Coordinates of C-alpha atoms and ligand atoms in Angstrom, one line a residue:
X1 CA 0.0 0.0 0.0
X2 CA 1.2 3.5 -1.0
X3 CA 3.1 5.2 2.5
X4 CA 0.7 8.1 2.4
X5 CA -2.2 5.6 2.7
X6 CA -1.2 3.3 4.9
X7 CA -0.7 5.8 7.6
X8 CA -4.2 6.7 7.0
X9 CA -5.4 3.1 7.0
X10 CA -3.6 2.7 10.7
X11 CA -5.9 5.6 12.0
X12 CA -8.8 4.3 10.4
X13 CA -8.6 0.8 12.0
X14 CA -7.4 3.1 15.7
X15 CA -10.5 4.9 15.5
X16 CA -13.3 2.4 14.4
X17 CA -12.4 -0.7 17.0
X18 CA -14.1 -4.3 16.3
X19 CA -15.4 -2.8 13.0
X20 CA -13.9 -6.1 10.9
X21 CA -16.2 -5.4 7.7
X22 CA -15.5 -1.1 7.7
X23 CA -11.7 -2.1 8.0
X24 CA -11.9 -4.5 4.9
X25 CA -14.0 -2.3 2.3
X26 CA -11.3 0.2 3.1
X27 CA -8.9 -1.7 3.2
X28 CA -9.4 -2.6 -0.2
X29 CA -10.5 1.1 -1.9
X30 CA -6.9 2.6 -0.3
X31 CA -5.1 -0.4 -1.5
X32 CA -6.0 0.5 -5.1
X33 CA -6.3 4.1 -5.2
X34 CA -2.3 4.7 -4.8
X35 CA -1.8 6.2 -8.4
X36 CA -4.3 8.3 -7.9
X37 CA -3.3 9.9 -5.0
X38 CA 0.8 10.3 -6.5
X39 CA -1.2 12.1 -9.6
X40 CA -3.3 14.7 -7.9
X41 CA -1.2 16.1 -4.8
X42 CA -3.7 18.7 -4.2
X43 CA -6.3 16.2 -3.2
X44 CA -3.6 14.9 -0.2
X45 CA -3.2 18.2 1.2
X46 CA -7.1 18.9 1.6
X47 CA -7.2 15.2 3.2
X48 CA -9.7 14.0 0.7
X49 CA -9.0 10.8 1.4
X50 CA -9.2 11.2 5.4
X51 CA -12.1 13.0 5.1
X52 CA -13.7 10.1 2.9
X53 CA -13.4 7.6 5.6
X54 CA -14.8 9.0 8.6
X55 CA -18.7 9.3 7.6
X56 CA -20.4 12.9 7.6
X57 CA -23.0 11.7 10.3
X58 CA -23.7 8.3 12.1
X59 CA -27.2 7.9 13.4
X60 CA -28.3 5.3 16.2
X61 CA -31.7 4.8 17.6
X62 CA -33.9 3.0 19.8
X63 CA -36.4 0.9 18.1
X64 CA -39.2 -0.5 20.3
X65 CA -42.3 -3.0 18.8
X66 CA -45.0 -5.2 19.7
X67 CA -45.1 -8.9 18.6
X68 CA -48.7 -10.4 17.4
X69 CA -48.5 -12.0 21.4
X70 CA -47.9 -8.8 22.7
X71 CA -44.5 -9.2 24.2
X72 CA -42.0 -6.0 23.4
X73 CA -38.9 -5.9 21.4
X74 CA -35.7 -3.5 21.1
X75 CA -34.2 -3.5 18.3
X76 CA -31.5 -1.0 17.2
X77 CA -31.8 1.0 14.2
X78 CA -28.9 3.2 12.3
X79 CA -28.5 5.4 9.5
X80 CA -24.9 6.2 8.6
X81 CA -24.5 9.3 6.1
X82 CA -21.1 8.7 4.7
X83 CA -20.8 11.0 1.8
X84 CA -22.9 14.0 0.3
X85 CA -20.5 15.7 -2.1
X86 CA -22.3 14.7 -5.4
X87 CA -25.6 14.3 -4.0
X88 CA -27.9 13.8 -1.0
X89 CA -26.9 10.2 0.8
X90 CA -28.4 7.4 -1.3
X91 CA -28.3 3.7 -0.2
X92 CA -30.4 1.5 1.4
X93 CA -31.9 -0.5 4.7
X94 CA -30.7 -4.1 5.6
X95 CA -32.9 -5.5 8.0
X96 CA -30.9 -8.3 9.5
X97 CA -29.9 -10.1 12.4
X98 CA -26.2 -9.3 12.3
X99 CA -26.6 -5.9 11.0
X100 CA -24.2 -3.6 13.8
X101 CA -22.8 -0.6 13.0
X102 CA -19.5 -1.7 11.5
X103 CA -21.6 -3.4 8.8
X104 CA -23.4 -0.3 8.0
X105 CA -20.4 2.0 7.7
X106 CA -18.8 -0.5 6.0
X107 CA -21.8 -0.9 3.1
X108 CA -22.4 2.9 3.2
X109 CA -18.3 3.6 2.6
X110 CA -19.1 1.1 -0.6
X111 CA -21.9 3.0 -1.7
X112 CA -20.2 6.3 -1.9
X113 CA -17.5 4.9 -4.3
X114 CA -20.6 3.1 -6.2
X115 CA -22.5 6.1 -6.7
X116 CA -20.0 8.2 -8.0
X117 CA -19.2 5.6 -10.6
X118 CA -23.0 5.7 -11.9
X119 CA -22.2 9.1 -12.7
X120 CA -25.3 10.7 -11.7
X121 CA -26.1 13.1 -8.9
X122 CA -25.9 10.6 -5.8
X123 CA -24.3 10.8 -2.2
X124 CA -23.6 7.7 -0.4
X125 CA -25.0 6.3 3.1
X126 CA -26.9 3.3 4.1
X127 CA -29.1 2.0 7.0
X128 CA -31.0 -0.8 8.9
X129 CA -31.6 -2.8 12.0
X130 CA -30.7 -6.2 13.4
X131 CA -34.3 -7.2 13.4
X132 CA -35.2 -10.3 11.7
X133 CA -38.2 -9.8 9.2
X134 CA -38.1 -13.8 8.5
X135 CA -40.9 -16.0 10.3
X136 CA -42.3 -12.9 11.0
X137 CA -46.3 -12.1 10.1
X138 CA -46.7 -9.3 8.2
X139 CA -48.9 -7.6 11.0
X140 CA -45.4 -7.9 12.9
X141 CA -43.4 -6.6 10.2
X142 CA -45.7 -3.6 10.0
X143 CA -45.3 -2.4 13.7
X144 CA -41.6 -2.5 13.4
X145 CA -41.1 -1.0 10.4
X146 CA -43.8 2.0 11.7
X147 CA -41.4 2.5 14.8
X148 CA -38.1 2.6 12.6
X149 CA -40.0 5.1 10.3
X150 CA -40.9 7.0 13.4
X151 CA -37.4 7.8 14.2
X152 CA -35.9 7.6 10.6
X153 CA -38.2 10.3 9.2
X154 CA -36.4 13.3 11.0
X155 CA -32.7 12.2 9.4
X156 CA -34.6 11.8 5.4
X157 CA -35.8 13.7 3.1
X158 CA -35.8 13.9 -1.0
X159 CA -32.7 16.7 -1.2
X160 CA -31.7 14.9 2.3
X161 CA -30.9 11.0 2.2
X162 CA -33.0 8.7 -0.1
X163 CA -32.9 5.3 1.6
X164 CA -34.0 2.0 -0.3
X165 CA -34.5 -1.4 0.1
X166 CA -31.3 -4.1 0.8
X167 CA -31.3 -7.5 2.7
X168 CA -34.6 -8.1 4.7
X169 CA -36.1 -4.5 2.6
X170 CA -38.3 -5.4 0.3
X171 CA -41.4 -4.0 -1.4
X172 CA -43.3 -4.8 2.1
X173 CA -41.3 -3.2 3.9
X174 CA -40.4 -0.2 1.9
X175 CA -44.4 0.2 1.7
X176 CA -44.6 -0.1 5.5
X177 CA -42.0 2.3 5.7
X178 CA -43.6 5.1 3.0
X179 CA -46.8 4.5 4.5
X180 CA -45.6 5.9 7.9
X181 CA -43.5 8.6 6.7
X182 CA -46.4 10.0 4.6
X183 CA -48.4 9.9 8.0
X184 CA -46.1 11.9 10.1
X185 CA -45.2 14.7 8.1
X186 CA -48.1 15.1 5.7
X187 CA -46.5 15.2 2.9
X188 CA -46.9 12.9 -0.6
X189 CA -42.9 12.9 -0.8
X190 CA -42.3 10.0 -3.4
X191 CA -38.7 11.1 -3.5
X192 CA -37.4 10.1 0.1
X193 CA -37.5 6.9 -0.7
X194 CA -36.9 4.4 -4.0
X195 CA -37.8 0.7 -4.7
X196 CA -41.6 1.9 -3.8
X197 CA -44.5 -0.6 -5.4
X198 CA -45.5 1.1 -9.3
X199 CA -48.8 1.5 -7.8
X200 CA -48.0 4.4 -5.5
X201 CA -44.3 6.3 -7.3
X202 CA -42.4 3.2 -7.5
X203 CA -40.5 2.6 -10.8
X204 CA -40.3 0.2 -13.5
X205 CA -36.9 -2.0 -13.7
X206 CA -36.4 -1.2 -10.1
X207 CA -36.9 -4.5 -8.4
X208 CA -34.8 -6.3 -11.9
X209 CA -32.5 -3.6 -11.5
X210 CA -29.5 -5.0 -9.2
X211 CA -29.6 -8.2 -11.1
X212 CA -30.4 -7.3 -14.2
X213 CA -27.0 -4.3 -13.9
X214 CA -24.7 -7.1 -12.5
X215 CA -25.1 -9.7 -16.1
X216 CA -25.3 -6.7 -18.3
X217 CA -22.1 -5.2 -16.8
X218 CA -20.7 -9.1 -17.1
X219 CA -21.9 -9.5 -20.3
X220 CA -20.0 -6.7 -21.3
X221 CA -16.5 -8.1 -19.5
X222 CA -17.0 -11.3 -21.9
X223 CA -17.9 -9.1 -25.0
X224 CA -15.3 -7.4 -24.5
X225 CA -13.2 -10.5 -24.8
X226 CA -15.2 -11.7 -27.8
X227 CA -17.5 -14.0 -25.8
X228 CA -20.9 -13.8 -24.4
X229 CA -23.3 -16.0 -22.3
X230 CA -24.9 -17.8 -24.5
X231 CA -24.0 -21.5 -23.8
X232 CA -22.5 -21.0 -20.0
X233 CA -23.3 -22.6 -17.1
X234 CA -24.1 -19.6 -14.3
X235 CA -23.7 -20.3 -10.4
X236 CA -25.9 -17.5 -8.8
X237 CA -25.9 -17.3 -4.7
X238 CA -29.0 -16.7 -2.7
X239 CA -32.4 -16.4 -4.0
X240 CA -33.3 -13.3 -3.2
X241 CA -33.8 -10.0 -4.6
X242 CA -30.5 -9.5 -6.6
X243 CA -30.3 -13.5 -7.4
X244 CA -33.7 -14.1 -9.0
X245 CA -33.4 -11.6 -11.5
X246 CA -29.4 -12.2 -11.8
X247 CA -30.8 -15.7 -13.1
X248 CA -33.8 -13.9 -15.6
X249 CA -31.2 -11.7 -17.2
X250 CA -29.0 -14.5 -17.8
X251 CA -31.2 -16.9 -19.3
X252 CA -32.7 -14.4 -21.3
X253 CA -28.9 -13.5 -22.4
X254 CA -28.4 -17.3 -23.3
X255 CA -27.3 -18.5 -20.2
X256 CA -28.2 -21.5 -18.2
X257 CA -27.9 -20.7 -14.3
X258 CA -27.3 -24.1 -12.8
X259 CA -27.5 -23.8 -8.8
X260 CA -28.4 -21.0 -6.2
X261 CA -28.5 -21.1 -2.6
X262 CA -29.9 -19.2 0.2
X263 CA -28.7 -19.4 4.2
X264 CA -30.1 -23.2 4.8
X265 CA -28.4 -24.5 1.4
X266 CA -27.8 -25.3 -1.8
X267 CA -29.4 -26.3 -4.8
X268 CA -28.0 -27.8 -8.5
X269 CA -30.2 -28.0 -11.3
X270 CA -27.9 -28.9 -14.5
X271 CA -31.1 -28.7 -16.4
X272 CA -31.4 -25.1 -15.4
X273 CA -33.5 -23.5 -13.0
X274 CA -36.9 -23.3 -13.2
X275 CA -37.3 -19.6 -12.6
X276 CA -41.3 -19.2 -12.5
X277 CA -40.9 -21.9 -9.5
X278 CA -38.4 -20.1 -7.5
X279 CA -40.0 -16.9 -7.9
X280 CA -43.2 -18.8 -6.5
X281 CA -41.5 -20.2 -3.4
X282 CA -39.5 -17.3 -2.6
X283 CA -41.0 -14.2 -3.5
X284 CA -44.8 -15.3 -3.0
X285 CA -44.4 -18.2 -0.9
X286 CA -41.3 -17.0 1.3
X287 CA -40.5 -20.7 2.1
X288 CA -36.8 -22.5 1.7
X289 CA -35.0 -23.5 -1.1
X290 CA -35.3 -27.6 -0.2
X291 CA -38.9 -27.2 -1.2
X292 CA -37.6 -26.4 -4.7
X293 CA -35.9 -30.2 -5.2
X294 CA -38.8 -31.6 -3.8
X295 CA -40.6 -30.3 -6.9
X296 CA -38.1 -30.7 -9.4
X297 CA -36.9 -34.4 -9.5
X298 CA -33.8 -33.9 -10.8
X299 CA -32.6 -30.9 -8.7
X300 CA -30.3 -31.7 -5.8
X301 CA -30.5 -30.0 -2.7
X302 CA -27.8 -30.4 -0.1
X303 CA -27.6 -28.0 3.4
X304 CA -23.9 -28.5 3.7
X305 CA -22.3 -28.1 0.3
X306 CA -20.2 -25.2 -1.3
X307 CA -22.0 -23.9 -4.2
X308 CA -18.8 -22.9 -5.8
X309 CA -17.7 -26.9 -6.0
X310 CA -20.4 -26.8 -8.8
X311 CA -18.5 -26.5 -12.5
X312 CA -19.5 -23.1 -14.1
X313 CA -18.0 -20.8 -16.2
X314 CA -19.2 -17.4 -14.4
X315 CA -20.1 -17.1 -10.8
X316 CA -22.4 -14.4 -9.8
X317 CA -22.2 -14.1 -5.5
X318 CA -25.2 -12.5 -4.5
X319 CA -25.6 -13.4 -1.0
X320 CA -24.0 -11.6 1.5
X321 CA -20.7 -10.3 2.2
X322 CA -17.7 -12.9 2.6
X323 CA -19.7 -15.4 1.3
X324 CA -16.9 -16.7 -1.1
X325 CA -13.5 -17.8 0.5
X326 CA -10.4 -18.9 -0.8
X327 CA -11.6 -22.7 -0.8
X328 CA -14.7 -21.2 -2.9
X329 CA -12.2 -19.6 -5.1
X330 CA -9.8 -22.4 -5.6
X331 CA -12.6 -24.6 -6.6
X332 CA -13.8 -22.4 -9.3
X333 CA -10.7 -21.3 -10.8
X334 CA -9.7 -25.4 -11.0
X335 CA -13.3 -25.9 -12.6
X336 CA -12.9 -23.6 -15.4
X337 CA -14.6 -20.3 -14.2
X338 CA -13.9 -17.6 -16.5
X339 CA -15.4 -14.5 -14.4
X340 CA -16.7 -13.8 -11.2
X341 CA -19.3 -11.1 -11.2
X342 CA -20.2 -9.6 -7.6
X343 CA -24.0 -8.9 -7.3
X344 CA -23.8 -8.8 -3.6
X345 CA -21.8 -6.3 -1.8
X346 CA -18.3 -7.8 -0.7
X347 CA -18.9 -11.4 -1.2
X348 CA -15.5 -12.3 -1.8
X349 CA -12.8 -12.0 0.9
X350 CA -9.8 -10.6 0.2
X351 CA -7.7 -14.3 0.2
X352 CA -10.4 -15.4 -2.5
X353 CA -9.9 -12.2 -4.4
X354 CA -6.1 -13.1 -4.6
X355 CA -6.9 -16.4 -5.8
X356 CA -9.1 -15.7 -8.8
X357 CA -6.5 -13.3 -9.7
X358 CA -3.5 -15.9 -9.4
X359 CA -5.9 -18.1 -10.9
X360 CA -6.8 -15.8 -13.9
X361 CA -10.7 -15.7 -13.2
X362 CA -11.8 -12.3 -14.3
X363 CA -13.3 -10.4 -11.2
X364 CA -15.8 -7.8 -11.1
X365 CA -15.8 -5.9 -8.1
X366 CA -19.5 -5.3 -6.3
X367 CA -19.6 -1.4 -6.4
X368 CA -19.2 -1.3 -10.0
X369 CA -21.2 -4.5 -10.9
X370 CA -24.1 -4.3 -8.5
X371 CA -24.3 -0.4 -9.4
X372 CA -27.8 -0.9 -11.2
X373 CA -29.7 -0.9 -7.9
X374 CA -29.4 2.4 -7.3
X375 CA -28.8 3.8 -10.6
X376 CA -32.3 2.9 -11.4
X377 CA -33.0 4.6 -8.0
X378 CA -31.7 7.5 -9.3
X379 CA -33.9 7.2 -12.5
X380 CA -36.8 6.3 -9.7
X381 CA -35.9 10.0 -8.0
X382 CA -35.9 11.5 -11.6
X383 CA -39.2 10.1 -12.0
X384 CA -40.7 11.8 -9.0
X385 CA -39.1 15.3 -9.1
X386 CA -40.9 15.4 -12.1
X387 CA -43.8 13.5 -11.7
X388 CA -43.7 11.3 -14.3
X389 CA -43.3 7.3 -15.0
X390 CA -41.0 5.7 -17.9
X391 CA -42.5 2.7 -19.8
X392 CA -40.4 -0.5 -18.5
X393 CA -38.6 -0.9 -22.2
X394 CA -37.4 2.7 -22.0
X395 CA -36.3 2.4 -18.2
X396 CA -34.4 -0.8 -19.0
X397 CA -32.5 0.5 -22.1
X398 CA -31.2 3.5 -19.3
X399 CA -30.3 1.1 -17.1
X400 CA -28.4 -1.2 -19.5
X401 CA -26.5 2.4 -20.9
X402 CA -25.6 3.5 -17.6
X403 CA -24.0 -0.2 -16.8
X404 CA -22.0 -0.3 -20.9
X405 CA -20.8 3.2 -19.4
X406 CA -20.1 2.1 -16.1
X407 CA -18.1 -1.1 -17.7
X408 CA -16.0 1.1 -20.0
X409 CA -15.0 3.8 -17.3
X410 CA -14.1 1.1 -15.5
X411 CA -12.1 -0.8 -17.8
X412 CA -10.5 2.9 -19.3
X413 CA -9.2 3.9 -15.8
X414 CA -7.7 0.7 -15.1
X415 CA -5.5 0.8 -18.6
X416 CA -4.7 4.8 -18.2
X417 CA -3.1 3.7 -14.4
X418 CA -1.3 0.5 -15.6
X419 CA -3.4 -1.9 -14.6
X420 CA -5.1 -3.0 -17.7
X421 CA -7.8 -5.6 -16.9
X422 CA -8.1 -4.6 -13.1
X423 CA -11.7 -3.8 -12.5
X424 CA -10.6 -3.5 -8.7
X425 CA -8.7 -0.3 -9.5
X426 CA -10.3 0.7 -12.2
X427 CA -13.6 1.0 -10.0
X428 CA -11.8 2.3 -7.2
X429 CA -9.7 4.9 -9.0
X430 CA -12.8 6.3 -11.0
X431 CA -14.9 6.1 -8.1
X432 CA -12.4 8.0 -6.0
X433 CA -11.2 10.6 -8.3
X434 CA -15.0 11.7 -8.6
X435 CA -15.8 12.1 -5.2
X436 CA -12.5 13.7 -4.4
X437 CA -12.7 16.3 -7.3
X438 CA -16.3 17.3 -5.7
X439 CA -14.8 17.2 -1.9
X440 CA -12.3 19.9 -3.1
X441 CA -14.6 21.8 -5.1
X442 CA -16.8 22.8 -2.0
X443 CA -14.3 23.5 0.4
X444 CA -13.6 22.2 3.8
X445 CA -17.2 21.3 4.7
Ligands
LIG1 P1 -32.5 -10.4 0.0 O1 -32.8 -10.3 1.4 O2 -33.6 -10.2 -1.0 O3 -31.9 -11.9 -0.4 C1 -30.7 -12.3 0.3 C2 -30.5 -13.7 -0.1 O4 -29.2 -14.2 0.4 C3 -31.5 -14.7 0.5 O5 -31.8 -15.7 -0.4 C4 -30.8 -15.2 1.7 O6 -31.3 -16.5 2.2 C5 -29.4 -15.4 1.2 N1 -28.4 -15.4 2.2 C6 -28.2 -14.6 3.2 N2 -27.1 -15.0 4.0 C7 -26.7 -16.1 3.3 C8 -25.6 -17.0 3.5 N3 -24.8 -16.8 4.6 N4 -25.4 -18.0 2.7 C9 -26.2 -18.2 1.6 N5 -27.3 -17.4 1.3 C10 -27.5 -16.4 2.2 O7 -31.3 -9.4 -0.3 P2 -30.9 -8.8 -1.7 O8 -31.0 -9.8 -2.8 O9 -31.5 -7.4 -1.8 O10 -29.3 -8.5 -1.4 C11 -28.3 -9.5 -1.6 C12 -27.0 -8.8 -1.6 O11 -27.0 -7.8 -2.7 C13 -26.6 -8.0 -0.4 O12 -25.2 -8.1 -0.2 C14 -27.0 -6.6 -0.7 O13 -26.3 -5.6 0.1 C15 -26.6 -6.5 -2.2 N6 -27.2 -5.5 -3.0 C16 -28.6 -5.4 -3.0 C17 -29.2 -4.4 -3.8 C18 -30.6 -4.3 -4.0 O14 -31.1 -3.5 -4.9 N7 -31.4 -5.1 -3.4 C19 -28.4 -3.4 -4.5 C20 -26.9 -3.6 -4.4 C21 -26.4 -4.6 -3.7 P3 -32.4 -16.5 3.4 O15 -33.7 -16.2 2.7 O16 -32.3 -17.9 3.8 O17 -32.0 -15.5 4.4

């Protein structure tokens, strides 16, 4: 690591104790962004780069609710608004049992390099709780969400912080959650939050959007290299928001996604998997993934196995964060795997990052490949200022520009600082100099 940064790294891991996750998501943007810093001087003497990694405000809160049996619950609720030099914050709520606050400064510090790359008007934060929607009845889900909301609202706002949906967020939730902002300040405000349902400001391509962004911006690494999905075998972790339509996208490109998981196991499907009937026992049904192979005769399911032990030639993580180790990575560069594509946010640890690249897997870095989330948040926030609604052909053509674009400055920053085919730097450094160029131009604020 350059001397300048590592210094700074040192304080960073001082100052935030016990913060494992924060430490490795910076750990990994100051490893990369070394060229950048020897090339603009001026950004080292206004401590851009310090100033990027302590957030602008971290926001804790009590969070008190009633079960359907009437016993009470405390829950802890944060908002972490890391960066607002292009943009209000933008990022969204995890609701999740191991959600602390290292895990939300660590997602927020990723969504400020993210948002920058999307190249639209976006500041980065993120939020949640470590309550745990799942088992839940909706009645429950309700009640907590209406006394996050209750707290929440004072921090939010359209030309504020835009929260969304993540982990455990969904279009429940985030209606929940609209529902009682609306209700405490009076105001129709579709803008303070995105991934709302169409019905009431929501926007089209929204819910494909993460998934949809992560095999476009894929597709485009193996174009680039004269190939394309038609005829691979896909792995795809989880089965959830950013998996299921990771696995439409790719068989609509030509693709056959051959296994996904989700936290109680795995299941292969060489045949390919029968979208229409995950949807059905996830998104309606909200049931595990066993239930699938019980359908599907020759499907496998298996509660102990590595999904990455299953031949393919791209891998999409899009799980959770450290979700693919160096065994995981090993195993796929030995099987053949061409790229790894990160639809999740930090599912590969560092050691399995080192791997791939020993093993000369192509790897696409989360805050560049899972970009399409929120970039079809932004369009959601264009949307409302202007009270319109986009046809869903015209919102996904934007969404598939912005992720071409987000490929190629990508790709062009990594060959202009000598590291041609490095989408680690290439992300890093583009994301970087952006926010840093905007940090300086508004002073010491
Ligand atoms: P969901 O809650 O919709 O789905 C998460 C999925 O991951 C579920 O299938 C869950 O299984 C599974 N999972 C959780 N932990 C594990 C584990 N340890 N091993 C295997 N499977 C696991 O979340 P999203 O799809 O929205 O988010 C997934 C990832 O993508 C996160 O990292 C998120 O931050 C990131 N992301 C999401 C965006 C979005 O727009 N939603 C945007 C950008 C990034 P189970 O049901 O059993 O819990």
């Amino acid at each position: 690591m350059h001397q300048t940064l590592e210094a700074i790294h040192q304080r960073v891991l001082d100052r935030n104790p016990g913060e494992t996750e924060f430490h490795q998501a910076v750990h990994e943007v100051l490893e990369s962004i070394g060229p950048a810093v020897d090339k603009h001087p001026e950004y080292a003497q206004a401590r851009i780069v310090e100033r990027i990694c302590e957030p602008e405000r971290q926001i804790i809160f009590r969070v008190p609710w009633e079960d359907d049996n009437g016993d009470i619950h405390i829950n802890r609720g944060f908002r972490v608004e890391f960066n607002s030099a292009l943009g209000p914050f933008k990022g969204g709520l995890r609701f999740h049992p191991s959600v602390m606050l290292g895990t939300v400064k660590f997602l927020g510090f990723e969504q400020v390099f993210k948002n920058a790359l999307t190249g639209l008007p976006i500041g980065g934060g993120k939020g949640g709780s470590d309550f745990d929607p799942r088992g839940r009845s909706d009645r429950e889900v309700m009640r907590f969400c209406q006394s996050f909301m209750t707290e929440l609202y004072r921090h939010i706002g359209e030309y504020t912080d835009v929260p969304a949906g993540d982990m455990g967020v969904g279009s429940r939730e985030l209606g929940f959650l609209f529902g009682q902002y609306k209700r405490i300040t009076n105001r129709y405000e579709s803008g303070v939050l995105t991934g709302k349902g169409l019905v009431y400001g929501g926007a089209q391509v929204r819910r494909e959007a993460t998934g949809y962004g992560c095999t476009y911006f894929v597709e485009r690494v193996l174009r680039t290299r004269g190939d394309g999905f038609e005829g691979k075998d896909v792995v795809v972790s989880g089965s959830g928001n950013v998996a299921l339509y990771t696995v439409e996208k790719v068989h609509q490109l030509g693709g056959r996604v051959v296994a996904v998981s989700d936290s109680s196991g795995v299941v292969h499907d060489p045949e390919g998997v029968d979208l229409e009937l995950l949807k059905e026992i996830k998104e309606v049904r909200r049931e595990r993934l066993d239930v699938y192979a019980e359908k599907i005769g020759h499907a496998e399911y298996a509660a102990d196995r590595s999904i990455w032990d299953i031949p393919c030639q791209v891998a999409l993580p899009s799980a959770t964060q450290n979700e693919l180790d160096a065994d995981g990575a090993a195993a796929l560069a030995r099987n053949g795997c061409l790229v790894v594509g990160e639809g999740a946010n930090m599912p590969t640890t560092p050691e399995a990052a080192r791997v791939l690249h020993e093993g000369g897997v192509i790897f696409a870095p989360g805050k560049a490949a899972n970009a399409g989330g929120v970039a079809a948040s932004a369009l959601e926030m264009q949307q409302n200022a202007s009270r319109d609604s986009w046809s869903f052909e015209h919102s996904e053509n934007r969404l598939r520009e912005i992720m071409i674009d987000l490929h190629d400055r990508c790709h062009a920053t990594a060959e202009e600082y000598g590291r041609p085919g490095d989408y680690v730097a290439g992300a890093n450094i583009a994301g970087y100099s952006r926010v840093a160029e905007a940090m300086l131009a508004l002073g010491l604020v």
